[in-house]
Coordinates of C-alpha atoms and ligand atoms in Angstrom, one line a residue:
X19 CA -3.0 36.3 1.8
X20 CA -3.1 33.3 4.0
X21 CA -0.4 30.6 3.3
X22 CA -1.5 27.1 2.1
X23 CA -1.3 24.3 4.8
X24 CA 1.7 21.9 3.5
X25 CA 0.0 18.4 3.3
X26 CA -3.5 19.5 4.1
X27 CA -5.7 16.7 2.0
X28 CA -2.9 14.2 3.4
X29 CA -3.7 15.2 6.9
X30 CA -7.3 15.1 6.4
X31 CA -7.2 11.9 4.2
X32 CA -4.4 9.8 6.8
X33 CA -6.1 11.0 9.8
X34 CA -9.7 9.4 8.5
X35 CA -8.3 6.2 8.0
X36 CA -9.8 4.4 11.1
X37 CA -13.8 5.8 10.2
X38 CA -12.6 4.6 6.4
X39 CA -11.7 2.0 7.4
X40 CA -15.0 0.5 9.2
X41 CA -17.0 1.3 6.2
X42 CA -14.6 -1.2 4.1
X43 CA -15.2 -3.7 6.5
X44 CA -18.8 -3.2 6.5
X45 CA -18.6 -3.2 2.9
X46 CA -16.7 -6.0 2.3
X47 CA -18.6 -8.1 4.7
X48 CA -22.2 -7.4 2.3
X49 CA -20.3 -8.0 -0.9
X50 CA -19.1 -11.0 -2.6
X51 CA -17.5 -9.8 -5.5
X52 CA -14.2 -11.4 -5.6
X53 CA -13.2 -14.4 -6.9
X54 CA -14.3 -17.6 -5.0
X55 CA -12.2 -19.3 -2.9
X56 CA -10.2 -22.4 -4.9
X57 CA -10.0 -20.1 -8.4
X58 CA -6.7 -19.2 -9.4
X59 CA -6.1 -15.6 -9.3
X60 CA -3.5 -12.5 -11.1
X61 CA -3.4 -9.4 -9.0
X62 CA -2.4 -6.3 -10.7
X63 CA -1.7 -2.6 -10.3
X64 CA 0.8 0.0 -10.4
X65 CA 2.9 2.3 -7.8
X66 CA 1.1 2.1 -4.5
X67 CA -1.8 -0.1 -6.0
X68 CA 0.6 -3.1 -6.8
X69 CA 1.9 -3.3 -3.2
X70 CA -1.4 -3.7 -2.1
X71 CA -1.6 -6.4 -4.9
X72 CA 1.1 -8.5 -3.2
X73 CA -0.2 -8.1 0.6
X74 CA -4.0 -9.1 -0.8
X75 CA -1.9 -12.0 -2.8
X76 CA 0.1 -12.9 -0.1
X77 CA -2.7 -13.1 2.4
X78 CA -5.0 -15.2 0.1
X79 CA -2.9 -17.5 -0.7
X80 CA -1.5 -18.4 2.7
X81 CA -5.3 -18.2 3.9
X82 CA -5.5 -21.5 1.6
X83 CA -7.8 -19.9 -0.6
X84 CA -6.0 -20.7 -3.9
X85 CA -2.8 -19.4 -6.2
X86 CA -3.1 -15.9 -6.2
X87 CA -0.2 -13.8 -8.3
X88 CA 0.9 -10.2 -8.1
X89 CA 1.9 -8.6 -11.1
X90 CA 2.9 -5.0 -11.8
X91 CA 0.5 -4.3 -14.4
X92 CA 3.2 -3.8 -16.9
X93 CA 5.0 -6.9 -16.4
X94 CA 1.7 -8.6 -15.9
X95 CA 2.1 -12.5 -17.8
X96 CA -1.9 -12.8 -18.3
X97 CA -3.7 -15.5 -19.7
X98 CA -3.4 -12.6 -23.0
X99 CA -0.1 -13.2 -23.3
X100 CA 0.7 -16.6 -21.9
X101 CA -1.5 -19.8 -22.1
X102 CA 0.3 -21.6 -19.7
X103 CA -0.9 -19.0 -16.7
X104 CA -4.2 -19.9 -16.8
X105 CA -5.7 -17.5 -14.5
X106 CA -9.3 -17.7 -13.9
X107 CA -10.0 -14.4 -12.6
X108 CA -8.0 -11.1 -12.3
X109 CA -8.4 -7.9 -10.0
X110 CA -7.6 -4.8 -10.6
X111 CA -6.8 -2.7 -8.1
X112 CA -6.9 1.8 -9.3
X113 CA -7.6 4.6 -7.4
X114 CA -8.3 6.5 -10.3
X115 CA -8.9 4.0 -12.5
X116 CA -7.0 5.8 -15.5
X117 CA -3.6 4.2 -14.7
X118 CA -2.7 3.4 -18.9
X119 CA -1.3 0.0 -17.9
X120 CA -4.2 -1.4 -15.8
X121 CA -6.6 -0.1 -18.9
X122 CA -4.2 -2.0 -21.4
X123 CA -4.7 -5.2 -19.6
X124 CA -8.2 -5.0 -18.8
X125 CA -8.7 -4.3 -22.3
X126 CA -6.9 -7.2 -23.8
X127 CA -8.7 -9.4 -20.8
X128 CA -12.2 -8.4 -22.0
X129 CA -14.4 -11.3 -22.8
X130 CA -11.7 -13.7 -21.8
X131 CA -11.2 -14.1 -17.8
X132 CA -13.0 -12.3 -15.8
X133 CA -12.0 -9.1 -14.4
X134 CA -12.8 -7.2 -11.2
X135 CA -11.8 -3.6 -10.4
X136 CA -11.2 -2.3 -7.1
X137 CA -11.5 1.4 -7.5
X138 CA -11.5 4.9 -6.1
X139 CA -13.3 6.8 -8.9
X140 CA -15.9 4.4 -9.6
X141 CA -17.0 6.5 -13.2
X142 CA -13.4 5.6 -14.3
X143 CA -12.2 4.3 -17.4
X144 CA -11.3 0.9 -15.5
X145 CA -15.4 0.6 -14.3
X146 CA -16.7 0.3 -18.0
X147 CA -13.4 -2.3 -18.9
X148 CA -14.5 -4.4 -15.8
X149 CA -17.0 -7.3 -15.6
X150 CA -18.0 -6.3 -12.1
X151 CA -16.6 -2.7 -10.0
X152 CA -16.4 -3.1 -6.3
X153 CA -16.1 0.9 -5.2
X154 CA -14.6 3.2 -2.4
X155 CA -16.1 6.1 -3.5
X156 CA -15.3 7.3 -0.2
X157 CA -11.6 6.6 0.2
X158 CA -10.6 8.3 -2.7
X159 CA -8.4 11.1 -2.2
X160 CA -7.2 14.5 -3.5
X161 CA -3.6 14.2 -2.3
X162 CA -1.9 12.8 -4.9
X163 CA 0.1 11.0 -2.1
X164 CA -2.3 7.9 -2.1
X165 CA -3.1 6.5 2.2
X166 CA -6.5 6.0 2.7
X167 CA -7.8 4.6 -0.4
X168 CA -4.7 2.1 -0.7
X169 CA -5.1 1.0 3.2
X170 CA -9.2 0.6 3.1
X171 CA -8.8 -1.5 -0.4
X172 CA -6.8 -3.7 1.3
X173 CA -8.9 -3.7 4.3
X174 CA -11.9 -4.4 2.2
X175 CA -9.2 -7.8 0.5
X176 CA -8.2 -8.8 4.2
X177 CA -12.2 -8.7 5.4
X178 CA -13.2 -10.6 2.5
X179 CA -10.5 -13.7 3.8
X180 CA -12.1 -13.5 7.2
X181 CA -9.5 -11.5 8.7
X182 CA -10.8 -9.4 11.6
X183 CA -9.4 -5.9 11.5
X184 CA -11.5 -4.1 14.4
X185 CA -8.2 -4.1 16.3
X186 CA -6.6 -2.4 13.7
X187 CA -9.5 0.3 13.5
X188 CA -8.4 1.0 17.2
X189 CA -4.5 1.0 17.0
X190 CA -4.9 3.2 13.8
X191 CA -6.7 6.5 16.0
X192 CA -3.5 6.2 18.1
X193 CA -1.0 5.8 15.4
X194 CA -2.6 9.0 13.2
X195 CA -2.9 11.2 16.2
X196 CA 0.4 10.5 18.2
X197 CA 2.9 13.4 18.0
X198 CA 6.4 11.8 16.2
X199 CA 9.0 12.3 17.9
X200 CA 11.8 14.3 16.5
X201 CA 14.2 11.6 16.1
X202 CA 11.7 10.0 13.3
X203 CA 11.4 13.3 12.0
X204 CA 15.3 14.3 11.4
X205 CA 16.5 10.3 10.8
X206 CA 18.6 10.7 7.7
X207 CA 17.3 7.0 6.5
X208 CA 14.4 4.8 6.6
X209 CA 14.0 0.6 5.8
X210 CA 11.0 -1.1 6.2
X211 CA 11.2 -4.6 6.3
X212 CA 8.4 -7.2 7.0
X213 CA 6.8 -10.8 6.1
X214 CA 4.1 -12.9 4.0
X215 CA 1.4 -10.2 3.7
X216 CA 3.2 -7.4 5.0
X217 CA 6.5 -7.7 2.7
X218 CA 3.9 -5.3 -0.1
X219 CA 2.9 -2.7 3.8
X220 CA 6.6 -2.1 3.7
X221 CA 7.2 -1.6 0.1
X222 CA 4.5 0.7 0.5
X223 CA 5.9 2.6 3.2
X224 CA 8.9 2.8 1.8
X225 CA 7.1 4.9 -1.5
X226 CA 5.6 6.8 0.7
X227 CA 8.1 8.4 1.9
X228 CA 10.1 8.9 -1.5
X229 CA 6.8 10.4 -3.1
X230 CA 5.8 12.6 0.2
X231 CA 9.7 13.4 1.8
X232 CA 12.2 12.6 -1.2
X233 CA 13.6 10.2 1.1
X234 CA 16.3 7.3 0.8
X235 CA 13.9 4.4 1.9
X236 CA 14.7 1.0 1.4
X237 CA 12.0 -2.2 1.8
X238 CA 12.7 -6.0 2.1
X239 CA 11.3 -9.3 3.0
X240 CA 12.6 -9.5 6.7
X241 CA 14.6 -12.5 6.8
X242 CA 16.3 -10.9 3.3
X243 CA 17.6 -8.0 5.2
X244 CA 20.3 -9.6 6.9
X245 CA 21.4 -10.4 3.2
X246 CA 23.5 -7.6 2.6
X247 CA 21.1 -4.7 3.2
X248 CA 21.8 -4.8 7.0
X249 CA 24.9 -2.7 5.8
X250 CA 23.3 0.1 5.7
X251 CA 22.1 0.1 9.2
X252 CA 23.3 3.1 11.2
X253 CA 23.3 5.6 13.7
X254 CA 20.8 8.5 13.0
X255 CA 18.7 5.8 10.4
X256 CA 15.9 3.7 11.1
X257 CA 15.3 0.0 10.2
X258 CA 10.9 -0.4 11.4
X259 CA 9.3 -3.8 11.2
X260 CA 6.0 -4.3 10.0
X261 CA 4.7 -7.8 11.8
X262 CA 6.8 -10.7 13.2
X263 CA 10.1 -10.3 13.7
X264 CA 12.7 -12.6 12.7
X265 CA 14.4 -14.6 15.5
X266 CA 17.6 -12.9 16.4
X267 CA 17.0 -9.9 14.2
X268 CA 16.7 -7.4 17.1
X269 CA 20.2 -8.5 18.4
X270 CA 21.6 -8.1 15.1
X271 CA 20.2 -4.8 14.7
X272 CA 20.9 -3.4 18.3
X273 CA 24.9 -4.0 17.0
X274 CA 24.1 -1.1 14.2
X275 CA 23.5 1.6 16.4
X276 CA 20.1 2.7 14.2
X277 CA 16.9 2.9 15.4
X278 CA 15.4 0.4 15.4
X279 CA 11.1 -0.2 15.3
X280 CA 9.3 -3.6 16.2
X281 CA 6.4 -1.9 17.9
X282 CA 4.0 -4.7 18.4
X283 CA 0.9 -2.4 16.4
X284 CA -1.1 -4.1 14.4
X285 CA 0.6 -3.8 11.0
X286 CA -2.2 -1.6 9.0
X287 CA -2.0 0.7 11.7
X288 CA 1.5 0.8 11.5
X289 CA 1.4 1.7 8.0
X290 CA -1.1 5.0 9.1
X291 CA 1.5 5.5 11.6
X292 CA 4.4 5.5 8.9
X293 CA 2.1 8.2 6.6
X294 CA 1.8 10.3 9.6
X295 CA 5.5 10.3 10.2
X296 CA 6.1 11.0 6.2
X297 CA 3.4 14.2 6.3
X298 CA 5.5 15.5 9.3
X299 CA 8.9 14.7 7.6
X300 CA 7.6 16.4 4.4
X301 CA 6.3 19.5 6.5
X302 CA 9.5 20.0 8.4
X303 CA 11.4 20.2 5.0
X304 CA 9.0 22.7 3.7
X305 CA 7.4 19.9 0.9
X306 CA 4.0 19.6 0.2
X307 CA 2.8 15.5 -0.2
X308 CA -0.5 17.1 -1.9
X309 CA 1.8 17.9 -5.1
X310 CA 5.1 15.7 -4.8
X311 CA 7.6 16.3 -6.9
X312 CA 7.6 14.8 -10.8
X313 CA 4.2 13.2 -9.8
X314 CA 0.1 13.3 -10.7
X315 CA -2.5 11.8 -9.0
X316 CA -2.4 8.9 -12.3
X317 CA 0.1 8.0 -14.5
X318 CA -1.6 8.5 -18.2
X319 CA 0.8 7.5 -21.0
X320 CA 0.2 8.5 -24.9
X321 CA -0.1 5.3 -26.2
X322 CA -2.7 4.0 -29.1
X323 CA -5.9 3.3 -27.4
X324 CA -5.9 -0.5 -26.1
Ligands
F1P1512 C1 -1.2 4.5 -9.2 C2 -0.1 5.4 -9.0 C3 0.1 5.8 -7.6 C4 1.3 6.8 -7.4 C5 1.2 8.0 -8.3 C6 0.9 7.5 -9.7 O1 -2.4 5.1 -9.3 O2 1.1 4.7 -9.5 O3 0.3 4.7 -6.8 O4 1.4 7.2 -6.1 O5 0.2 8.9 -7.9 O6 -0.2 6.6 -9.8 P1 -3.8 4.3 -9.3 O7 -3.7 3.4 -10.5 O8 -4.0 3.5 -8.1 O9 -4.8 5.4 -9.5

């Protein structure tokens, strides 16, 4: 009997990113199913999905194109359960689109702001609670270790503020096919750090490698790092930047004696270059990111029906 590849839908799913990634722009640049500019708007989602809530939120709202809110969709304060929010328009963003607390709010939203879902499986639950569905049919993935769908729904976010990510396209074939080096792949530690829309890439990163490697990973605004989390900076660990870097932060960390990663990629790349270094992580400790630990591809809770 042949032995199953460790990580094989990862490697398949992480390594397309770049061609998945072209079709989001091409997508995104047809539709026009988000939320006008100027409207005031909730972002919400859960696990990976609600990191790319605050990078889409981040980016829209420093692109001037009104409030824009994150929420985890648990801790979501809609205008459901709080007047004062007023939100004129939410987005949803599910891969699978049976995440219980993205159907709870969606549910209690219907027929009272207008709702979007950004989804994977576009038959979902979350496509018949949604006023409109925009769908990546073709991101979504069978590793339960969510890359491409999460990095070509926020391509899809960036396009539609007029962000030109061809570059990124480019940088990404070289960041999924580079070999890691072995450092990277034996460093005991990892903390991501970056700013404005790339604060949510490195809390992402930093879930991907707890879900694919059971790693200690760690994630913070940049300029928060030298906060107190700096302490944990040390030979053998890693501290990688996504974006601009802080003044003075890579003489601060070249006192630590960790690794330390400002690499200049384009930061979307840089995220497919962090799940390449998590599938070979996970491989060299004999894990499989297709079926991590304690994990399913959605979270479905037993709760009353919304
Ligand atoms: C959300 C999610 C994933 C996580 C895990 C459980 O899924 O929290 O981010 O990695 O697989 O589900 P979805 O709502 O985007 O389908």
């Amino acid at each position: 009997m042949t032995e199953a590849i460790l990580g094989a839908h990862m490697d398949h799913e992480l390594t397309s990113q770049p061609a998945v990634w072209t079709r989001a722009i091409a997508q995104a640049r047809e539709e026009h199913l988000l939320p006008a500019d100027g409207l005031r708007v909730a972002v919400i989602g859960c696990g990976t999905s609600w990191f790319i809530a605050q990078s889409y939120s981040a980016a829209r709202e420093r692109a001037g194109k009104g409030l824009t809110d994150p929420f985890a969709a648990s801790e979501a304060f809609l205008n459901s359960n709080s007047a004062a929010r007023d939100y004129d328009a939410v987005v949803a963003i599910t891969r699978s689109g049976t995440t219980t607390e993205v159907l709870e709010q969606l549910a209690a939203l219907k027929g009272n702001v207008r709702t979007v879902a950004l989804l994977g499986d576009v038959e979902s639950p979350a496509a018949a609670l949604a006023d409109s569905v925009i769908g990546l049919p073709y991101a979504d993935e069978k590793s339960v270790v969510q890359t491409r769908f999460a990095t070509a729904a926020l391509v899809y976010l960036l396009t539609s503020l007029g962000m030109d990510l061809t570059g990124a396209v480019e940088e990404a074939r070289h960041a999924v096919s580079d070999k890691v080096p072995l450092e990277l792949v034996e460093a005991e530690q990892f903390t991501f750090l970056g700013q404005g829309w790339t604060v949510g890439l490195a809390h992402e990163a930093g879930l991907k490698m707890r879900e694919a490697v059971q790693g200690w990973t760690e994630s913070y605004p940049a300029m928060e790092y030298r906060h107190g989390p700096i302490s944990i900076a040390a030979p053998g660990r890693v501290t990688w930047l996504f974006g601009e870097q802080p003044e003075g932060l890579d003489d601060d960390m070249a006192k630590t004696g960790a690794l330390y990663l400002n690499t200049g990629r384009h930061p979307l790349a840089e995220l497919a270059r962090v799940h390449k270094v998590a599938l070979e992580r996970a491989r060299a400790r004999g894990l499989d990111p297709d079926r991590p630990r304690n994990l399913t591809r959605s979270v479905i809770l037993d709760v009353a029906a919304p």
